Structure formats: C-alpha cells, structure tokens
Short mmCIF file of C-alpha atoms and ligand atoms in Angstrom, two decimals:
data_model
loop_
_atom_site.label_atom_id
_atom_site.label_comp_id
_atom_site.label_asym_id
_atom_site.label_seq_id
_atom_site.Cartn_x
_atom_site.Cartn_y
_atom_site.Cartn_z
CA UNK A 1 -23.59 75.66 -5.06
CA UNK A 2 -24.93 76.31 -1.60
CA UNK A 3 -22.98 78.50 0.82
CA UNK A 4 -20.96 77.49 3.81
CA UNK A 5 -22.81 76.59 7.01
CA UNK A 6 -21.87 79.14 9.70
CA UNK A 7 -23.78 78.03 12.79
CA UNK A 8 -23.35 74.93 14.92
CA UNK A 9 -25.11 73.31 17.85
CA UNK A 10 -23.04 71.18 20.22
CA UNK A 11 -25.14 69.04 22.58
CA UNK A 12 -23.22 68.41 25.81
CA UNK A 13 -26.03 67.81 28.25
CA UNK A 14 -25.83 64.00 28.60
CA UNK A 15 -25.24 62.51 32.05
CA UNK A 16 -22.30 60.38 30.90
CA UNK A 17 -23.52 57.31 32.77
CA UNK A 18 -21.19 55.02 30.81
CA UNK A 19 -18.29 56.89 32.44
CA UNK A 20 -19.29 56.81 36.11
CA UNK A 21 -17.94 57.48 38.68
CA UNK A 22 -15.77 60.01 36.80
CA UNK A 23 -18.84 61.84 35.51
CA UNK A 24 -20.61 62.12 38.87
CA UNK A 25 -19.44 65.72 39.29
CA UNK A 26 -17.45 66.48 36.09
CA UNK A 27 -18.76 66.61 32.55
CA UNK A 28 -17.39 63.91 30.23
CA UNK A 29 -16.79 66.68 27.69
CA UNK A 30 -14.08 67.98 30.08
CA UNK A 31 -12.13 64.70 30.13
CA UNK A 32 -8.51 65.47 29.22
CA UNK A 33 -6.80 64.29 26.06
CA UNK A 34 -3.24 64.92 27.27
CA UNK A 35 -3.64 68.63 28.08
CA UNK A 36 -6.89 69.67 26.36
CA UNK A 37 -10.48 68.79 27.23
CA UNK A 38 -12.56 66.89 24.69
CA UNK A 39 -14.90 69.85 24.08
CA UNK A 40 -12.00 72.03 22.92
CA UNK A 41 -11.22 69.59 20.11
CA UNK A 42 -14.87 69.78 19.04
CA UNK A 43 -14.86 73.59 19.00
CA UNK A 44 -11.57 73.63 17.07
CA UNK A 45 -13.00 71.24 14.48
CA UNK A 46 -16.06 73.46 14.10
CA UNK A 47 -13.99 76.63 13.69
CA UNK A 48 -11.64 74.97 11.19
CA UNK A 49 -14.73 73.98 9.20
CA UNK A 50 -15.94 77.57 8.80
CA UNK A 51 -18.34 77.74 11.78
CA UNK A 52 -18.60 81.20 13.37
CA UNK A 53 -21.44 80.92 15.90
CA UNK A 54 -21.74 78.01 18.30
CA UNK A 55 -24.47 77.08 20.76
CA UNK A 56 -23.48 74.55 23.41
CA UNK A 57 -26.46 72.80 25.04
CA UNK A 58 -25.50 72.00 28.63
CA UNK A 59 -27.34 70.87 31.74
CA UNK A 60 -26.91 70.53 35.46
CA UNK A 61 -23.32 69.89 36.58
CA UNK A 62 -21.81 71.25 33.35
CA UNK A 63 -20.62 74.68 34.48
CA UNK A 64 -16.98 73.73 33.92
CA UNK A 65 -17.74 73.96 30.19
CA UNK A 66 -18.71 77.62 30.48
CA UNK A 67 -15.68 78.40 32.63
CA UNK A 68 -13.36 76.79 30.11
CA UNK A 69 -14.43 79.17 27.34
CA UNK A 70 -14.52 82.25 29.57
CA UNK A 71 -11.60 84.60 30.30
CA UNK A 72 -9.65 83.71 33.46
CA UNK A 73 -8.18 87.08 34.57
CA UNK A 74 -6.62 85.74 37.81
CA UNK A 75 -4.86 82.85 36.05
CA UNK A 76 -3.75 85.06 33.15
CA UNK A 77 -2.30 87.71 35.52
CA UNK A 78 -0.50 84.99 37.46
CA UNK A 79 1.07 83.56 34.29
CA UNK A 80 2.13 87.05 33.12
CA UNK A 81 3.74 87.82 36.49
CA UNK A 82 5.78 84.66 36.05
CA UNK A 83 6.80 85.76 32.57
CA UNK A 84 4.74 82.99 30.92
CA UNK A 85 3.28 85.36 28.35
CA UNK A 86 2.72 82.73 25.68
CA UNK A 87 0.76 80.49 28.04
CA UNK A 88 -1.30 83.48 29.23
CA UNK A 89 -2.18 84.27 25.62
CA UNK A 90 -3.07 80.63 24.91
CA UNK A 91 -5.42 80.57 27.89
CA UNK A 92 -7.07 83.80 26.75
CA UNK A 93 -7.47 82.60 23.16
CA UNK A 94 -9.47 79.45 24.07
CA UNK A 95 -12.82 81.19 24.06
CA UNK A 96 -12.03 83.73 21.36
CA UNK A 97 -12.03 81.51 18.28
CA UNK A 98 -15.80 81.58 17.83
CA UNK A 99 -18.85 83.29 19.24
CA UNK A 100 -19.91 80.71 21.84
CA UNK A 101 -23.31 80.76 23.55
CA UNK A 102 -24.81 78.40 26.11
CA UNK A 103 -28.29 77.16 26.84
CA UNK A 104 -29.35 74.61 29.48
CA UNK A 105 -31.54 71.62 28.91
CA UNK A 106 -33.49 71.39 32.17
CA UNK A 107 -34.63 67.78 31.75
CA UNK A 108 -32.85 64.83 30.12
CA UNK A 109 -35.39 64.27 27.35
CA UNK A 110 -32.98 62.99 24.71
CA UNK A 111 -30.76 64.18 21.86
CA UNK A 112 -33.72 65.33 19.75
CA UNK A 113 -34.86 67.58 22.58
CA UNK A 114 -31.34 68.93 23.13
CA UNK A 115 -31.13 69.90 19.45
CA UNK A 116 -34.54 71.57 19.69
CA UNK A 117 -33.00 73.99 22.21
CA UNK A 118 -31.10 75.50 19.27
CA UNK A 119 -34.14 76.44 17.22
CA UNK A 120 -34.13 80.18 17.92
CA UNK A 121 -30.35 80.36 17.67
CA UNK A 122 -30.39 78.70 14.24
CA UNK A 123 -33.44 80.50 12.83
CA UNK A 124 -34.09 79.72 9.18
CA UNK A 125 -30.60 78.57 8.22
CA UNK A 126 -28.92 75.22 7.73
CA UNK A 127 -26.70 74.31 10.68
CA UNK A 128 -24.09 71.82 11.78
CA UNK A 129 -24.50 69.48 14.73
CA UNK A 130 -21.39 68.18 16.47
CA UNK A 131 -21.83 65.80 19.39
CA UNK A 132 -19.74 67.11 22.29
CA UNK A 133 -18.43 63.65 23.23
CA UNK A 134 -16.94 62.78 19.85
CA UNK A 135 -13.46 63.61 18.57
CA UNK A 136 -12.68 63.18 14.89
CA UNK A 137 -9.00 62.51 14.35
CA UNK A 138 -7.59 65.61 12.66
CA UNK A 139 -4.60 63.64 11.41
CA UNK A 140 -6.30 61.36 8.91
CA UNK A 141 -4.70 61.06 5.49
CA UNK A 142 -7.34 62.78 3.31
CA UNK A 143 -6.40 66.17 4.72
CA UNK A 144 -9.97 67.40 5.21
CA UNK A 145 -10.90 67.54 8.85
CA UNK A 146 -14.18 66.12 10.19
CA UNK A 147 -16.97 68.60 9.58
CA UNK A 148 -15.08 70.08 6.60
CA UNK A 149 -15.95 66.94 4.65
CA UNK A 150 -19.64 67.32 5.44
CA UNK A 151 -19.48 71.04 4.51
CA UNK A 152 -18.12 70.03 1.11
CA UNK A 153 -20.93 67.52 0.50
CA UNK A 154 -23.54 70.03 1.70
CA UNK A 155 -22.21 72.69 -0.65
CA UNK A 156 -22.40 70.27 -3.58
CA UNK A 157 -25.88 68.84 -2.91
CA UNK A 158 -27.66 71.35 -0.66
CA UNK A 159 -29.22 68.46 1.32
CA UNK A 160 -28.96 67.45 4.97
CA UNK A 161 -26.06 65.06 5.48
CA UNK A 162 -24.80 62.88 8.31
CA UNK A 163 -21.41 61.21 8.75
CA UNK A 164 -21.44 57.43 9.18
CA UNK A 165 -18.80 54.79 9.82
CA UNK A 166 -18.90 51.03 9.53
CA UNK A 167 -19.01 49.26 12.91
CA UNK A 168 -18.72 45.63 14.02
CA UNK A 169 -22.02 43.74 14.35
CA UNK A 170 -21.85 43.73 18.17
CA UNK A 171 -21.56 47.54 18.19
CA UNK A 172 -24.73 48.41 16.21
CA UNK A 173 -26.83 48.50 19.41
CA UNK A 174 -24.83 51.54 20.56
CA UNK A 175 -25.55 53.76 17.55
CA UNK A 176 -28.11 55.10 15.13
CA UNK A 177 -27.92 52.82 12.07
CA UNK A 178 -28.79 54.07 8.57
CA UNK A 179 -30.01 52.39 5.39
CA UNK A 180 -30.22 53.81 1.86
CA UNK A 181 -29.08 53.71 -1.77
CA UNK A 182 -25.53 54.58 -2.85
CA UNK A 183 -25.51 57.81 -4.86
CA UNK A 184 -21.86 58.52 -5.54
CA UNK A 185 -19.55 55.59 -5.80
CA UNK A 186 -19.38 53.98 -2.40
CA UNK A 187 -19.11 57.03 -0.21
CA UNK A 188 -22.48 58.75 -0.32
CA UNK A 189 -25.92 57.25 0.40
CA UNK A 190 -29.39 58.65 -0.04
CA UNK A 191 -31.12 57.60 3.18
CA UNK A 192 -34.45 55.84 3.35
CA UNK A 193 -34.56 54.51 6.89
CA UNK A 194 -32.78 54.99 10.20
CA UNK A 195 -33.01 52.83 13.32
CA UNK A 196 -31.81 53.98 16.73
CA UNK A 197 -29.65 51.39 18.51
CA UNK A 198 -31.08 48.21 16.93
CA UNK A 199 -30.24 44.72 18.14
CA UNK A 200 -27.70 43.14 15.74
CA UNK A 201 -30.34 40.90 14.11
CA UNK A 202 -32.57 43.93 13.40
CA UNK A 203 -29.87 46.24 12.05
CA UNK A 204 -30.42 46.94 8.33
CA UNK A 205 -26.69 47.73 7.76
CA UNK A 206 -23.47 48.28 9.68
CA UNK A 207 -23.43 52.04 8.94
CA UNK A 208 -23.44 53.91 12.26
CA UNK A 209 -24.07 57.62 12.79
CA UNK A 210 -20.75 59.10 13.86
CA UNK A 211 -21.63 62.30 15.71
CA UNK A 212 -21.47 64.92 12.92
CA UNK A 213 -24.43 66.22 10.93
CA UNK A 214 -25.56 69.15 8.76
CA UNK A 215 -29.31 69.83 8.74
CA UNK A 216 -31.73 72.08 6.95
CA UNK A 217 -33.93 73.93 9.49
CA UNK A 218 -36.89 71.63 8.63
CA UNK A 219 -35.42 69.13 11.11
CA UNK A 220 -36.96 71.20 13.95
CA UNK A 221 -40.53 70.63 12.74
CA UNK A 222 -39.69 66.93 12.44
CA UNK A 223 -38.41 66.87 16.05
CA UNK A 224 -41.63 68.53 17.19
CA UNK A 225 -43.62 65.71 15.57
CA UNK A 226 -41.70 63.02 17.49
CA UNK A 227 -43.03 61.40 20.63
CA UNK A 228 -40.63 59.72 23.04
CA UNK A 229 -39.01 56.75 21.27
CA UNK A 230 -36.19 54.34 22.13
CA UNK A 231 -35.31 54.48 25.86
CA UNK A 232 -38.22 56.88 26.44
CA UNK A 233 -36.26 59.77 24.83
CA UNK A 234 -36.99 62.15 21.96
CA UNK A 235 -34.68 60.57 19.41
CA UNK A 236 -33.00 62.58 16.69
CA UNK A 237 -33.00 59.49 14.45
CA UNK A 238 -36.84 59.41 14.61
CA UNK A 239 -36.90 63.03 13.42
CA UNK A 240 -34.39 62.15 10.68
CA UNK A 241 -36.76 59.44 9.43
CA UNK A 242 -39.48 62.09 9.09
CA UNK A 243 -37.03 64.44 7.35
CA UNK A 244 -35.98 61.71 4.89
CA UNK A 245 -39.65 61.23 3.95
CA UNK A 246 -39.99 64.87 2.87
CA UNK A 247 -36.58 65.93 1.48
CA UNK A 248 -33.22 64.34 0.61
CA UNK A 249 -31.10 63.20 3.54
CA UNK A 250 -27.67 61.83 2.76
CA UNK A 251 -25.00 59.89 4.63
CA UNK A 252 -21.30 60.31 3.96
CA UNK A 253 -19.31 57.19 4.74
CA UNK A 254 -16.10 58.70 5.98
CA UNK A 255 -12.71 57.25 6.58
CA UNK A 256 -11.73 59.58 9.40
CA UNK A 257 -11.08 57.88 12.70
CA UNK A 258 -13.79 58.69 15.23
CA UNK A 259 -13.33 58.48 18.98
CA UNK A 260 -16.56 58.00 20.96
CA UNK A 261 -15.54 59.46 24.30
CA UNK A 262 -18.58 57.96 26.04
CA UNK A 263 -16.91 54.59 25.43
CA UNK A 264 -14.00 53.89 27.82
CA UNK A 265 -11.89 51.86 25.39
CA UNK A 266 -12.23 54.57 22.71
CA UNK A 267 -11.28 57.24 25.23
CA UNK A 268 -8.11 55.39 26.24
CA UNK A 269 -7.20 54.84 22.59
CA UNK A 270 -7.79 58.53 21.86
CA UNK A 271 -5.60 59.60 24.77
CA UNK A 272 -2.81 57.26 23.66
CA UNK A 273 -2.95 58.31 20.00
CA UNK A 274 -2.72 61.98 20.93
CA UNK A 275 -0.06 61.36 23.60
CA UNK A 276 2.03 59.62 20.94
CA UNK A 277 1.88 62.79 18.82
CA UNK A 278 2.27 65.39 21.54
CA UNK A 279 5.85 66.73 21.71
CA UNK A 280 5.80 66.78 25.55
CA UNK A 281 4.75 63.13 25.93
CA UNK A 282 5.70 61.34 22.68
CA UNK A 283 9.05 59.87 23.75
CA UNK A 284 7.97 58.89 27.27
CA UNK A 285 4.80 57.16 26.06
CA UNK A 286 6.68 55.30 23.31
CA UNK A 287 9.19 54.08 25.89
CA UNK A 288 6.38 53.07 28.22
CA UNK A 289 4.63 51.06 25.49
CA UNK A 290 7.92 49.36 24.57
CA UNK A 291 8.44 48.38 28.23
CA UNK A 292 4.92 47.00 28.52
CA UNK A 293 5.43 45.02 25.33
CA UNK A 294 8.70 43.61 26.63
CA UNK A 295 7.06 42.69 29.97
CA UNK A 296 4.41 40.70 28.12
CA UNK A 297 6.87 38.91 25.84
C1 G1P B 1 -26.40 59.38 19.87
C2 G1P B 1 -27.41 59.16 18.75
C3 G1P B 1 -26.98 57.99 17.87
C4 G1P B 1 -25.57 58.19 17.36
C5 G1P B 1 -24.63 58.41 18.55
C6 G1P B 1 -23.24 58.75 18.08
O1 G1P B 1 -26.47 58.33 20.80
O2 G1P B 1 -28.68 58.95 19.31
O3 G1P B 1 -27.88 57.86 16.78
O4 G1P B 1 -25.13 57.09 16.59
O5 G1P B 1 -25.09 59.50 19.37
O6 G1P B 1 -22.37 58.75 19.19
P1 G1P B 1 -25.85 58.47 22.29
O7 G1P B 1 -24.37 58.26 22.14
O8 G1P B 1 -26.20 59.84 22.75
O9 G1P B 1 -26.51 57.39 23.09
#
C-alpha cells in the first residue's frame, strides 16, 4: 500500500472567457454558490481528502483569491463588536484549514504550464491536482467525497490516476477524452491514449476528464517534453500521453456529480442544487421553483 497524498496543486489562472463579462474583473473561482465561493469548496474537498499543503496557481486579476484565504482583522473586529462571535470565527477559519501558498503564472500558456509552476512545491512526491473551477458534489450516495475516491485508488495501485465521467457526444469537444482497457470491473481503466477536446467523430470514447487527478512526479518531465498543442497551449493531456507510455496511468470512472463552473448551465445547476440544501434558502427556493412550474403549466 502506498501512503496518502499530502500535497495538492490547484490551477486557478484561466481567464474564464466562457463567463464574460462576469470574469472581466473577478475570478470565476470566486463565483458564489449561495454564500461560498467556488474555490472554497475545492479547498474543503482537498482538506477532507487528507491534503495538508496546497499551492494555488493564480494570474493577473486573481488577487481576490489570496484575500479570501487571508485573515481579515477589520471585518473580524467588526463582527465581534456586534457580538457575532461565531461568524467572526468562521471568517478566520477559512484560511486555516490547510497550508495555502500562491504562485502566479505570468503568461497564459495552458494547463500543462500552470501545473509546471508547482514543480518545486511538489518536489519528489506524488501530488493531487484539483481544477479550481470544478465542484464535486459532496452529497453523492457513495459517501466518499471527490478526491477521497482517487486517494483510495492511488493507495491500492500506486499509479497516477484521473477521474473521468461519461459525457454526451456533443460535449466531448469541451474535455480531455481518454481511452484504455478496463482493469477492475467497469470502474477503472488502464489508459493508452488521451485526446484533448476532440471533435465528436474523432473521440475514441465518451470518457471525459473531470478535473481531479493524482500524479507521480514524473509528470513534470513529461510536461517539459511537450510543445504547444491544441489551441496553441501546453496541454496536460499531451503530457499524460507521454506518462502513459512510460508508467501506468489509470482512470476512475466515478459516479459523483461534477459541476464545471466554466459552463454557465452547470454553474446555475450547481447554485440551485446547493440552494435547495442550504437551510437559509431551501424553503424559499423550493417555493420559487413551484411557482415557476405553476406559471408554465
Ligand atoms: C481542462 C483540461 C481538459 C479537462 C477539463 C476539465 O480543460 O485541458 O482535459 O477535461 O479541464 O474541466 P479546460 O476546461 O481548462 O479548457
């Protein structure tokens, strides 16, 4: 058995062009899901999966991310003066759950390049990669939460592993698509080939990379060997192809619901799902949906 992975990289440097004009001056990772920004869900998932040290890769216009995980003495003092001690403690605790570091990607050279910014932070250890614009539903029936499932597979096999989900044919061009042999029932694949954002007729399968990965440190040498690929960017999927040629790379087909926050419809669905669970909004949102349903009938 291999040990638990303790370090994670969270790329959050993308320009969020699919979400303009909202993302002109605010990072998409700070979009609210009721009362919490997307990035906080990602950090919570990492911490609940045993991660202790986190490197967030940011870029220009992303300072709000750093502020969110910093102390806010003025706000905390204000809340305490008003007797809102619990809220003051909640605000203070946001950045205390893990050791969070930041590095800036100065040029938008792609996801592979963003990951490369974590090389010194990771050193010679395996690490987790959680895309900062993806929320994995913590409420899914299996009980294990997002990265925890990948940790379990990594501990069993000691190989790099990526989470995938089945997508509709018209969605394959938005994702990295993987192909391989099933190794354990229907849920685990040994990967042979990956294609970044193929046209539907070129997609080898409907298995799309879902924003969570665990890698051995050899992925960094593979990234270094990659020239600019699809869309002129250093693609992580190209590096994963090189990795798969030299050591096992697996894909876990997971059942967990994944919200791709770069996609407007997914964002709205995510907001609604969480609003329907949140004690402050549940009843009002249910009533609102009932009204809308009645209006349409
Ligand atoms: C990136 C990856 C892609 C993956 C996707 C998941 O694409 O390149 O392989 O499927 O994240 O969201 P992006 O969304 O950055 O265009």
